[in-house]
Amino acid sequence: MTRASITKISAIEILDSRGNPTVRVFIELSDGTETSASVPSGASTGENEAVELRDGDPCRYAGKGVLKAVSNVNDIIGPSLKGVDVSKQAFIDRQMIELDGTDNKSKLGANAILGVSMAVARAAAQSFNLPLYQYLGGAGARRIPVPCMNIVNGGQHADNSVDFQEFMAVPVGAPTFQEGLRYVAETFHVLKGILNKRGLSTGVGDEGGFAPNFSSNEDAIETIVQAIEKAGYKAGEQIAIALDSAATSFVSNSDSEYDLAYSGAGKLNSDELITLAGKWIENYPIILWEDPLAENDWQGFKQFTRQHGDKIEVVGDDIFVTNTKYIARGIQEQTANSALIKLNQIGTVTETIEAVRMCRDSGWRYFLSHRSGETEDSFLADFAVAMDGGHLKTGSASRSERMAKYNRLLEIENELGQDAQYYW
Ligand code: PGA
Ligand code: ZN
């Protein structure tokens, strides 16, 4: 069988969900296949993430333009991949890594490289007439991830009084994805009513969750528990809670002093923060905690995992940046028991799959994730099913760039029918 080859790759600058420039890549194949892919962008980024190339021209988008990344696709990457068999994902990704030649993709830009990598995967799937999740995950790809819905936003994703970045409702006790999504979307609406009644803001943050000025971080989580119960669900049994502290965003210069300044809760060292987390884990139905400590606080992270890792999933995001170099260290040192997986932190589909595989091989879990700056591209939904990890986070029940992923998962579950699986 002759496989389709790449005939043309091009890119344009588009805007993400925050109105900032990002890259969209178009691809054409010899068999007539045409498709595209768009790249997301984070706000609370880890210092070791692959580099998102931005123009730095103050006259355009305050320096955030991506025209250089676009021309790197049009003038360098595109021509170099002309004629290549589109199904050779690993080869194509390696070619781009070599063409870039840096450790962190800073020359061509991880945004340019990832856009091409995603477009290649999608085009190959289309050319083989397979859904993307099946092309990437094989015949066994049928587990729909539990949606960890980020219904309260704080930290760098909002301008409110909450220090922790994400408070997620997790429908662990639902029979299907469709039902799980309903459980947490209903909770989201009930939460809105509770906030309204208390005279708190129901405006949403970057990921579509509410961002009111709660009186404390505890108030935020207690109000969510209240919303779960008022929506008619059993907290802990049907809907649990997941948190992303994004602690790198409130650590001060020492790497291990944490300033809960938004809420006025004061400064804590790693041990105090770990003890505080212990109280939360005891008192609230928490099932997963991401970035409880900052990206350079490997010692604190390890201590947190030692104390709480038998009760909850401890996820490293900024500390591992979807990079096997850091995940391997984490596995070795037992820093966590799970890694967050974000395509654009590492910059190619192949390397992201490698990161997932490393977690799986070591008995770790892995948590698929969008970015706070997103587009309408639903690549992540198919990718999460293909990776078989059982849970993902892609924002709240508002903002269409978030709903695009949830809606795509509904489609996939519907398509799989009785063969779809759903469990935590
Ligand atoms: P980001 O946030 O996309 O702004 O980095 C997401 C996260 O920290 O998990
Ligand atoms: Zn995070």
CSV table of C-alpha atoms and ligand atoms in Angstrom, one decimal:
chain,number,residue,atom,x,y,z
A,1,MET,CA,0.0,0.0,0.0
A,2,THR,CA,1.4,3.4,-0.9
A,3,ARG,CA,1.0,5.8,1.9
A,4,ALA,CA,0.2,9.5,1.5
A,5,SER,CA,3.2,11.9,1.6
A,6,ILE,CA,3.3,15.5,2.7
A,7,THR,CA,2.9,17.9,-0.2
A,8,LYS,CA,2.6,21.2,1.6
A,9,ILE,CA,2.8,22.6,5.2
A,10,SER,CA,2.1,26.2,6.0
A,11,ALA,CA,1.1,28.3,9.0
A,12,ILE,CA,-0.7,31.5,10.0
A,13,GLU,CA,-0.9,33.5,13.2
A,14,ILE,CA,-4.3,33.2,14.9
A,15,LEU,CA,-5.5,34.3,18.4
A,16,ASP,CA,-6.0,32.0,21.4
A,17,SER,CA,-8.8,32.2,24.0
A,18,ARG,CA,-7.1,35.1,25.8
A,19,GLY,CA,-6.7,37.0,22.6
A,20,ASN,CA,-3.0,36.3,22.3
A,21,PRO,CA,-1.3,35.2,19.1
A,22,THR,CA,-0.6,31.5,18.5
A,23,VAL,CA,0.2,29.2,15.6
A,24,ARG,CA,-2.2,27.3,13.3
A,25,VAL,CA,-0.6,24.9,10.9
A,26,PHE,CA,-2.1,23.6,7.6
A,27,ILE,CA,-1.1,20.4,5.9
A,28,GLU,CA,-1.8,18.9,2.5
A,29,LEU,CA,-1.1,15.3,1.5
A,30,SER,CA,-0.5,13.6,-1.9
A,31,ASP,CA,-3.9,11.8,-1.6
A,32,GLY,CA,-5.8,15.1,-1.3
A,33,THR,CA,-6.1,15.1,2.5
A,34,GLU,CA,-6.2,18.6,4.0
A,35,THR,CA,-6.4,19.5,7.6
A,36,SER,CA,-5.0,21.8,10.3
A,37,ALA,CA,-4.0,22.0,14.0
A,38,SER,CA,-3.7,24.8,16.5
A,39,VAL,CA,-1.3,25.3,19.4
A,40,PRO,CA,-2.3,26.2,23.0
A,41,SER,CA,-0.4,28.5,25.3
A,42,GLY,CA,0.1,28.5,29.1
A,43,ALA,CA,0.3,31.3,31.7
A,44,SER,CA,1.7,29.5,34.8
A,45,THR,CA,4.6,28.0,32.8
A,46,GLY,CA,7.4,25.9,34.2
A,47,GLU,CA,10.9,27.4,33.7
A,48,ASN,CA,12.0,24.2,31.9
A,49,GLU,CA,9.2,24.1,29.4
A,50,ALA,CA,10.0,24.0,25.7
A,51,VAL,CA,10.2,27.5,24.4
A,52,GLU,CA,7.2,29.2,22.8
A,53,LEU,CA,8.8,31.5,20.2
A,54,ARG,CA,7.4,35.0,20.4
A,55,ASP,CA,8.5,37.9,18.2
A,56,GLY,CA,9.3,40.4,20.9
A,57,ASP,CA,8.2,43.2,18.7
A,58,PRO,CA,6.6,45.8,21.0
A,59,CYS,CA,4.6,47.2,18.1
A,60,ARG,CA,2.6,44.0,17.7
A,61,TYR,CA,0.6,42.4,20.4
A,62,ALA,CA,3.0,43.8,23.1
A,63,GLY,CA,5.8,41.5,21.8
A,64,LYS,CA,3.6,38.4,21.8
A,65,GLY,CA,3.3,38.0,18.0
A,66,VAL,CA,4.3,34.6,16.5
A,67,LEU,CA,5.3,35.6,13.0
A,68,LYS,CA,8.8,34.2,13.4
A,69,ALA,CA,7.3,30.8,14.4
A,70,VAL,CA,5.0,31.1,11.4
A,71,SER,CA,7.8,31.8,9.0
A,72,ASN,CA,9.8,29.0,10.5
A,73,VAL,CA,7.0,26.6,9.5
A,74,ASN,CA,6.6,28.2,6.1
A,75,ASP,CA,10.2,28.6,5.2
A,76,ILE,CA,12.1,25.9,7.1
A,77,ILE,CA,10.1,23.1,8.5
A,78,GLY,CA,7.5,22.8,5.7
A,79,PRO,CA,10.1,22.5,2.8
A,80,SER,CA,12.2,20.0,4.8
A,81,LEU,CA,9.2,17.6,5.2
A,82,LYS,CA,8.0,17.7,1.6
A,83,GLY,CA,7.6,14.2,0.2
A,84,VAL,CA,7.8,12.5,3.6
A,85,ASP,CA,5.4,9.6,4.4
A,86,VAL,CA,2.9,11.2,6.8
A,87,SER,CA,2.6,8.1,8.9
A,88,LYS,CA,6.2,8.4,10.0
A,89,GLN,CA,5.4,10.5,13.1
A,90,ALA,CA,8.5,9.6,15.1
A,91,PHE,CA,10.7,10.3,12.1
A,92,ILE,CA,9.1,13.6,11.3
A,93,ASP,CA,9.3,14.7,15.0
A,94,ARG,CA,12.9,13.7,15.1
A,95,GLN,CA,13.7,15.6,11.9
A,96,MET,CA,12.2,18.8,13.5
A,97,ILE,CA,14.1,18.3,16.7
A,98,GLU,CA,17.4,17.9,14.7
A,99,LEU,CA,16.5,20.9,12.5
A,100,ASP,CA,16.0,23.0,15.6
A,101,GLY,CA,19.2,21.7,17.2
A,102,THR,CA,18.6,23.2,20.7
A,103,ASP,CA,17.6,21.4,23.9
A,104,ASN,CA,14.4,23.4,24.4
A,105,LYS,CA,13.3,24.0,20.8
A,106,SER,CA,14.1,27.7,21.2
A,107,LYS,CA,15.4,28.2,17.6
A,108,LEU,CA,12.4,27.2,15.6
A,109,GLY,CA,10.0,27.5,18.5
A,110,ALA,CA,8.0,24.7,20.3
A,111,ASN,CA,4.9,26.4,19.0
A,112,ALA,CA,6.0,26.0,15.4
A,113,ILE,CA,7.2,22.4,15.9
A,114,LEU,CA,4.1,21.2,17.9
A,115,GLY,CA,1.7,22.7,15.3
A,116,VAL,CA,3.4,20.7,12.6
A,117,SER,CA,3.5,17.6,14.8
A,118,MET,CA,-0.2,17.7,15.6
A,119,ALA,CA,-1.2,18.5,12.0
A,120,VAL,CA,0.9,15.5,10.8
A,121,ALA,CA,-0.9,13.1,13.3
A,122,ARG,CA,-4.3,14.4,12.3
A,123,ALA,CA,-3.6,14.3,8.6
A,124,ALA,CA,-2.3,10.7,8.9
A,125,ALA,CA,-5.4,9.6,10.8
A,126,GLN,CA,-7.6,11.3,8.1
A,127,SER,CA,-5.6,9.7,5.3
A,128,PHE,CA,-6.1,6.2,6.9
A,129,ASN,CA,-9.8,7.1,7.4
A,130,LEU,CA,-9.5,6.5,11.2
A,131,PRO,CA,-10.6,8.7,14.0
A,132,LEU,CA,-7.5,10.4,15.6
A,133,TYR,CA,-7.9,8.6,18.9
A,134,GLN,CA,-7.8,5.2,17.1
A,135,TYR,CA,-4.9,6.1,14.9
A,136,LEU,CA,-2.8,7.2,17.9
A,137,GLY,CA,-4.1,4.7,20.4
A,138,GLY,CA,-4.8,1.6,18.3
A,139,ALA,CA,-7.6,-0.9,18.4
A,140,GLY,CA,-7.7,-0.9,22.2
A,141,ALA,CA,-8.3,2.8,22.6
A,142,ARG,CA,-11.7,3.0,24.3
A,143,ARG,CA,-11.3,4.4,27.8
A,144,ILE,CA,-12.9,7.8,28.0
A,145,PRO,CA,-11.1,10.0,30.6
A,146,VAL,CA,-12.9,11.2,33.7
A,147,PRO,CA,-13.3,15.0,33.3
A,148,CYS,CA,-11.7,16.9,36.1
A,149,MET,CA,-13.7,20.1,35.7
A,150,ASN,CA,-12.0,23.3,36.9
A,151,ILE,CA,-15.0,25.1,38.4
A,152,VAL,CA,-13.1,27.6,40.6
A,153,ASN,CA,-10.2,29.5,39.2
A,154,GLY,CA,-7.6,31.4,41.2
A,155,GLY,CA,-3.9,32.1,41.2
A,156,GLN,CA,-2.6,33.4,37.9
A,157,HIS,CA,-5.8,32.5,36.1
A,158,ALA,CA,-7.9,35.1,37.8
A,159,ASP,CA,-7.7,38.4,39.8
A,160,ASN,CA,-9.5,37.1,42.9
A,161,SER,CA,-8.5,36.3,46.5
A,162,VAL,CA,-7.8,32.6,46.0
A,163,ASP,CA,-4.1,31.4,46.1
A,164,PHE,CA,-4.5,28.0,44.6
A,165,GLN,CA,-5.0,28.0,40.8
A,166,GLU,CA,-7.6,25.3,40.2
A,167,PHE,CA,-10.4,23.6,42.1
A,168,MET,CA,-11.7,20.7,40.1
A,169,ALA,CA,-14.9,18.6,40.5
A,170,VAL,CA,-14.2,15.0,39.5
A,171,PRO,CA,-17.1,12.7,38.7
A,172,VAL,CA,-15.5,9.5,39.9
A,173,GLY,CA,-18.8,7.7,40.6
A,174,ALA,CA,-20.5,8.3,37.3
A,175,PRO,CA,-21.3,5.3,35.1
A,176,THR,CA,-20.3,6.9,31.8
A,177,PHE,CA,-18.4,10.0,30.6
A,178,GLN,CA,-21.7,11.5,29.4
A,179,GLU,CA,-23.2,11.2,32.9
A,180,GLY,CA,-20.0,12.3,34.6
A,181,LEU,CA,-19.9,15.5,32.5
A,182,ARG,CA,-23.6,16.1,33.5
A,183,TYR,CA,-22.8,15.6,37.2
A,184,VAL,CA,-20.1,18.3,37.2
A,185,ALA,CA,-21.8,20.7,34.8
A,186,GLU,CA,-24.8,20.6,37.0
A,187,THR,CA,-22.6,21.3,40.0
A,188,PHE,CA,-21.1,24.2,38.1
A,189,HIS,CA,-24.6,25.7,37.6
A,190,VAL,CA,-25.5,25.1,41.3
A,191,LEU,CA,-22.3,26.8,42.4
A,192,LYS,CA,-23.2,29.8,40.3
A,193,GLY,CA,-26.5,30.0,42.2
A,194,ILE,CA,-24.7,29.8,45.6
A,195,LEU,CA,-22.3,32.5,44.6
A,196,ASN,CA,-25.1,34.7,43.4
A,197,LYS,CA,-26.9,34.3,46.7
A,198,ARG,CA,-23.8,35.3,48.6
A,199,GLY,CA,-23.3,38.4,46.5
A,200,LEU,CA,-20.1,37.0,45.1
A,201,SER,CA,-19.0,37.4,41.5
A,202,THR,CA,-19.9,34.8,38.9
A,203,GLY,CA,-17.5,36.1,36.3
A,204,VAL,CA,-15.2,33.4,35.0
A,205,GLY,CA,-11.4,33.1,34.8
A,206,ASP,CA,-9.2,31.9,32.0
A,207,GLU,CA,-10.4,28.3,32.1
A,208,GLY,CA,-14.0,29.1,32.5
A,209,GLY,CA,-14.4,28.5,36.2
A,210,PHE,CA,-15.8,31.1,38.6
A,211,ALA,CA,-13.3,33.5,40.2
A,212,PRO,CA,-15.0,35.2,43.1
A,213,ASN,CA,-13.3,36.7,46.1
A,214,PHE,CA,-13.8,34.0,48.7
A,215,SER,CA,-13.0,34.8,52.3
A,216,SER,CA,-10.3,32.2,52.4
A,217,ASN,CA,-8.9,29.2,50.4
A,218,GLU,CA,-10.9,27.0,52.7
A,219,ASP,CA,-14.1,28.9,51.8
A,220,ALA,CA,-13.5,28.1,48.2
A,221,ILE,CA,-13.3,24.3,48.7
A,222,GLU,CA,-16.1,24.3,51.3
A,223,THR,CA,-18.4,26.1,48.9
A,224,ILE,CA,-17.6,23.5,46.2
A,225,VAL,CA,-18.5,20.7,48.5
A,226,GLN,CA,-21.7,22.5,49.3
A,227,ALA,CA,-22.5,22.8,45.5
A,228,ILE,CA,-21.8,19.1,44.9
A,229,GLU,CA,-24.3,18.2,47.7
A,230,LYS,CA,-26.9,20.8,46.7
A,231,ALA,CA,-26.7,19.4,43.1
A,232,GLY,CA,-27.8,16.1,44.6
A,233,TYR,CA,-24.5,14.2,44.6
A,234,LYS,CA,-22.5,12.5,47.3
A,235,ALA,CA,-19.2,14.4,47.8
A,236,GLY,CA,-16.3,11.9,47.7
A,237,GLU,CA,-18.4,9.0,46.4
A,238,GLN,CA,-19.9,10.5,43.2
A,239,ILE,CA,-17.9,13.7,42.8
A,240,ALA,CA,-14.5,14.1,44.4
A,241,ILE,CA,-12.2,17.2,44.3
A,242,ALA,CA,-8.9,17.7,42.6
A,243,LEU,CA,-6.6,20.7,43.2
A,244,ASP,CA,-3.8,22.4,41.3
A,245,SER,CA,-2.0,24.7,43.7
A,246,ALA,CA,0.4,25.8,40.9
A,247,ALA,CA,2.7,26.5,43.9
A,248,THR,CA,5.5,27.9,41.7
A,249,SER,CA,3.3,30.9,41.2
A,250,PHE,CA,3.3,31.8,45.0
A,251,VAL,CA,6.7,30.6,46.1
A,252,SER,CA,9.1,33.4,47.0
A,253,ASN,CA,12.8,33.8,46.3
A,254,SER,CA,13.9,31.0,48.6
A,255,ASP,CA,12.3,28.2,46.5
A,256,SER,CA,10.6,26.9,49.6
A,257,GLU,CA,8.8,29.8,51.2
A,258,TYR,CA,5.2,30.0,50.1
A,259,ASP,CA,3.3,33.3,50.3
A,260,LEU,CA,-0.5,32.8,50.4
A,261,ALA,CA,-0.9,36.5,49.8
A,262,TYR,CA,-4.1,36.6,47.7
A,263,SER,CA,-6.1,35.2,50.6
A,264,GLY,CA,-4.0,36.9,53.3
A,265,ALA,CA,-3.2,33.5,54.8
A,266,GLY,CA,0.5,34.5,55.2
A,267,LYS,CA,3.8,32.8,54.6
A,268,LEU,CA,4.4,29.1,55.0
A,269,ASN,CA,7.5,27.0,54.6
A,270,SER,CA,7.3,23.6,52.8
A,271,ASP,CA,6.6,21.6,56.0
A,272,GLU,CA,3.9,23.9,57.1
A,273,LEU,CA,2.3,23.8,53.6
A,274,ILE,CA,2.5,20.0,53.7
A,275,THR,CA,0.8,19.9,57.1
A,276,LEU,CA,-1.9,22.3,55.9
A,277,ALA,CA,-2.5,20.0,52.9
A,278,GLY,CA,-2.8,17.1,55.3
A,279,LYS,CA,-5.6,18.8,57.1
A,280,TRP,CA,-7.4,19.5,53.8
A,281,ILE,CA,-6.9,15.9,52.7
A,282,GLU,CA,-8.5,14.8,56.0
A,283,ASN,CA,-11.4,17.2,55.9
A,284,TYR,CA,-12.3,17.3,52.2
A,285,PRO,CA,-12.9,14.7,49.6
A,286,ILE,CA,-9.6,15.3,47.7
A,287,ILE,CA,-8.5,12.7,45.3
A,288,LEU,CA,-5.7,14.4,43.4
A,289,TRP,CA,-3.3,17.3,44.1
A,290,GLU,CA,-1.2,18.8,41.4
A,291,ASP,CA,1.9,21.0,42.1
A,292,PRO,CA,1.4,21.3,45.8
A,293,LEU,CA,5.0,22.5,46.0
A,294,ALA,CA,7.0,24.6,43.6
A,295,GLU,CA,9.0,23.5,40.6
A,296,ASN,CA,12.4,23.7,42.3
A,297,ASP,CA,11.3,22.3,45.7
A,298,TRP,CA,12.1,18.7,44.9
A,299,GLN,CA,12.7,18.0,48.6
A,300,GLY,CA,9.3,19.4,49.6
A,301,PHE,CA,7.6,17.5,46.8
A,302,LYS,CA,9.1,14.3,47.9
A,303,GLN,CA,8.1,14.9,51.5
A,304,PHE,CA,4.5,15.7,50.4
A,305,THR,CA,4.4,12.4,48.4
A,306,ARG,CA,5.8,10.5,51.4
A,307,GLN,CA,3.1,11.8,53.7
A,308,HIS,CA,0.1,11.9,51.4
A,309,GLY,CA,1.0,9.8,48.3
A,310,ASP,CA,-0.8,6.7,49.6
A,311,LYS,CA,-4.1,8.6,49.9
A,312,ILE,CA,-4.1,10.7,46.8
A,313,GLU,CA,-2.6,11.1,43.3
A,314,VAL,CA,0.3,13.6,43.6
A,315,VAL,CA,0.9,15.2,40.2
A,316,GLY,CA,3.9,17.1,39.1
A,317,ASP,CA,3.4,19.7,36.4
A,318,ASP,CA,5.9,22.6,36.5
A,319,ILE,CA,8.5,20.3,38.1
A,320,PHE,CA,8.4,17.7,35.3
A,321,VAL,CA,7.2,19.8,32.3
A,322,THR,CA,6.3,16.6,30.4
A,323,ASN,CA,10.0,15.9,29.9
A,324,THR,CA,11.3,12.4,30.4
A,325,LYS,CA,14.5,13.8,31.9
A,326,TYR,CA,12.7,15.3,34.8
A,327,ILE,CA,10.0,12.5,35.0
A,328,ALA,CA,12.9,9.9,35.3
A,329,ARG,CA,14.4,11.9,38.2
A,330,GLY,CA,11.0,12.0,39.8
A,331,ILE,CA,10.5,8.3,39.5
A,332,GLN,CA,14.0,7.7,40.8
A,333,GLU,CA,13.5,9.9,43.8
A,334,GLN,CA,9.8,9.2,44.4
A,335,THR,CA,9.0,12.9,44.1
A,336,ALA,CA,5.4,12.2,43.1
A,337,ASN,CA,3.3,9.4,41.8
A,338,SER,CA,1.9,11.0,38.6
A,339,ALA,CA,2.9,13.5,35.9
A,340,LEU,CA,0.9,16.2,34.2
A,341,ILE,CA,1.0,15.7,30.4
A,342,LYS,CA,0.9,18.8,28.2
A,343,LEU,CA,1.8,18.5,24.5
A,344,ASN,CA,3.2,22.0,24.3
A,345,GLN,CA,5.5,21.7,27.3
A,346,ILE,CA,7.7,19.3,25.4
A,347,GLY,CA,6.7,20.2,21.8
A,348,THR,CA,6.1,17.1,19.8
A,349,VAL,CA,3.5,14.3,19.8
A,350,THR,CA,6.2,11.6,19.9
A,351,GLU,CA,8.0,13.0,22.9
A,352,THR,CA,4.6,13.4,24.7
A,353,ILE,CA,3.9,9.8,24.1
A,354,GLU,CA,7.3,8.9,25.5
A,355,ALA,CA,6.5,10.8,28.7
A,356,VAL,CA,3.2,8.9,29.0
A,357,ARG,CA,5.0,5.6,28.4
A,358,MET,CA,7.6,6.3,31.1
A,359,CYS,CA,4.9,7.0,33.6
A,360,ARG,CA,3.0,3.8,32.7
A,361,ASP,CA,6.1,1.7,32.8
A,362,SER,CA,6.9,2.8,36.3
A,363,GLY,CA,3.4,2.4,37.7
A,364,TRP,CA,2.8,6.1,37.8
A,365,ARG,CA,-0.4,7.7,36.7
A,366,TYR,CA,-0.5,10.5,34.2
A,367,PHE,CA,-2.9,13.4,33.9
A,368,LEU,CA,-3.7,14.8,30.4
A,369,SER,CA,-4.1,18.6,30.3
A,370,HIS,CA,-5.0,21.6,28.1
A,371,ARG,CA,-3.4,25.0,28.7
A,372,SER,CA,-5.0,28.1,30.1
A,373,GLY,CA,-4.7,29.7,26.7
A,374,GLU,CA,-6.5,27.4,24.3
A,375,THR,CA,-8.1,27.3,20.8
A,376,GLU,CA,-11.1,25.5,19.4
A,377,ASP,CA,-8.9,22.6,18.4
A,378,SER,CA,-10.0,19.4,20.2
A,379,PHE,CA,-6.8,17.4,19.5
A,380,LEU,CA,-6.4,16.9,23.3
A,381,ALA,CA,-9.7,14.9,23.5
A,382,ASP,CA,-8.6,12.3,21.0
A,383,PHE,CA,-5.1,12.3,22.4
A,384,ALA,CA,-6.4,11.6,25.9
A,385,VAL,CA,-8.4,8.6,24.8
A,386,ALA,CA,-5.5,7.3,22.8
A,387,MET,CA,-3.2,7.6,25.8
A,388,ASP,CA,-5.6,5.6,28.0
A,389,GLY,CA,-4.8,7.5,31.2
A,390,GLY,CA,-8.3,7.6,32.6
A,391,HIS,CA,-8.5,11.3,33.4
A,392,LEU,CA,-8.0,14.7,31.9
A,393,LYS,CA,-8.5,18.4,32.7
A,394,THR,CA,-9.8,20.8,30.1
A,395,GLY,CA,-11.4,23.5,32.0
A,396,SER,CA,-14.9,24.3,33.2
A,397,ALA,CA,-18.4,24.0,31.7
A,398,SER,CA,-18.1,27.4,29.9
A,399,ARG,CA,-16.0,28.9,27.2
A,400,SER,CA,-16.2,27.1,23.9
A,401,GLU,CA,-12.5,26.4,23.7
A,402,ARG,CA,-13.0,24.2,26.8
A,403,MET,CA,-16.3,22.7,25.6
A,404,ALA,CA,-14.8,21.8,22.3
A,405,LYS,CA,-12.8,19.1,24.1
A,406,TYR,CA,-15.6,17.8,26.3
A,407,ASN,CA,-18.0,17.8,23.3
A,408,ARG,CA,-15.4,15.8,21.3
A,409,LEU,CA,-15.2,13.3,24.1
A,410,LEU,CA,-19.0,13.0,24.0
A,411,GLU,CA,-18.8,12.2,20.3
A,412,ILE,CA,-16.1,9.6,20.9
A,413,GLU,CA,-18.1,7.9,23.6
A,414,ASN,CA,-21.1,7.9,21.4
A,415,GLU,CA,-19.2,6.4,18.5
A,416,LEU,CA,-17.8,3.6,20.7
A,417,GLY,CA,-21.2,2.9,22.2
A,418,GLN,CA,-21.1,-0.1,24.5
A,419,ASP,CA,-17.4,-0.6,24.0
A,420,ALA,CA,-16.6,2.7,25.7
A,421,GLN,CA,-15.1,2.4,29.2
A,422,TYR,CA,-15.2,4.9,32.0
A,423,TYR,CA,-13.6,4.5,35.4
A,424,TRP,CA,-11.2,6.5,37.6
B,1,PGA,P1,-1.2,27.0,32.4
B,1,PGA,O1,-2.0,26.4,33.6
B,1,PGA,O2,-1.7,26.5,31.2
B,1,PGA,O3,-1.4,28.5,32.6
B,1,PGA,O4,0.3,26.7,32.6
B,1,PGA,C1,-2.3,25.1,33.7
B,1,PGA,C2,-1.7,24.3,34.8
B,1,PGA,O5,-0.9,24.9,35.6
B,1,PGA,O6,-1.9,23.1,35.0
B,2,ZN,ZN,-0.6,22.9,36.8
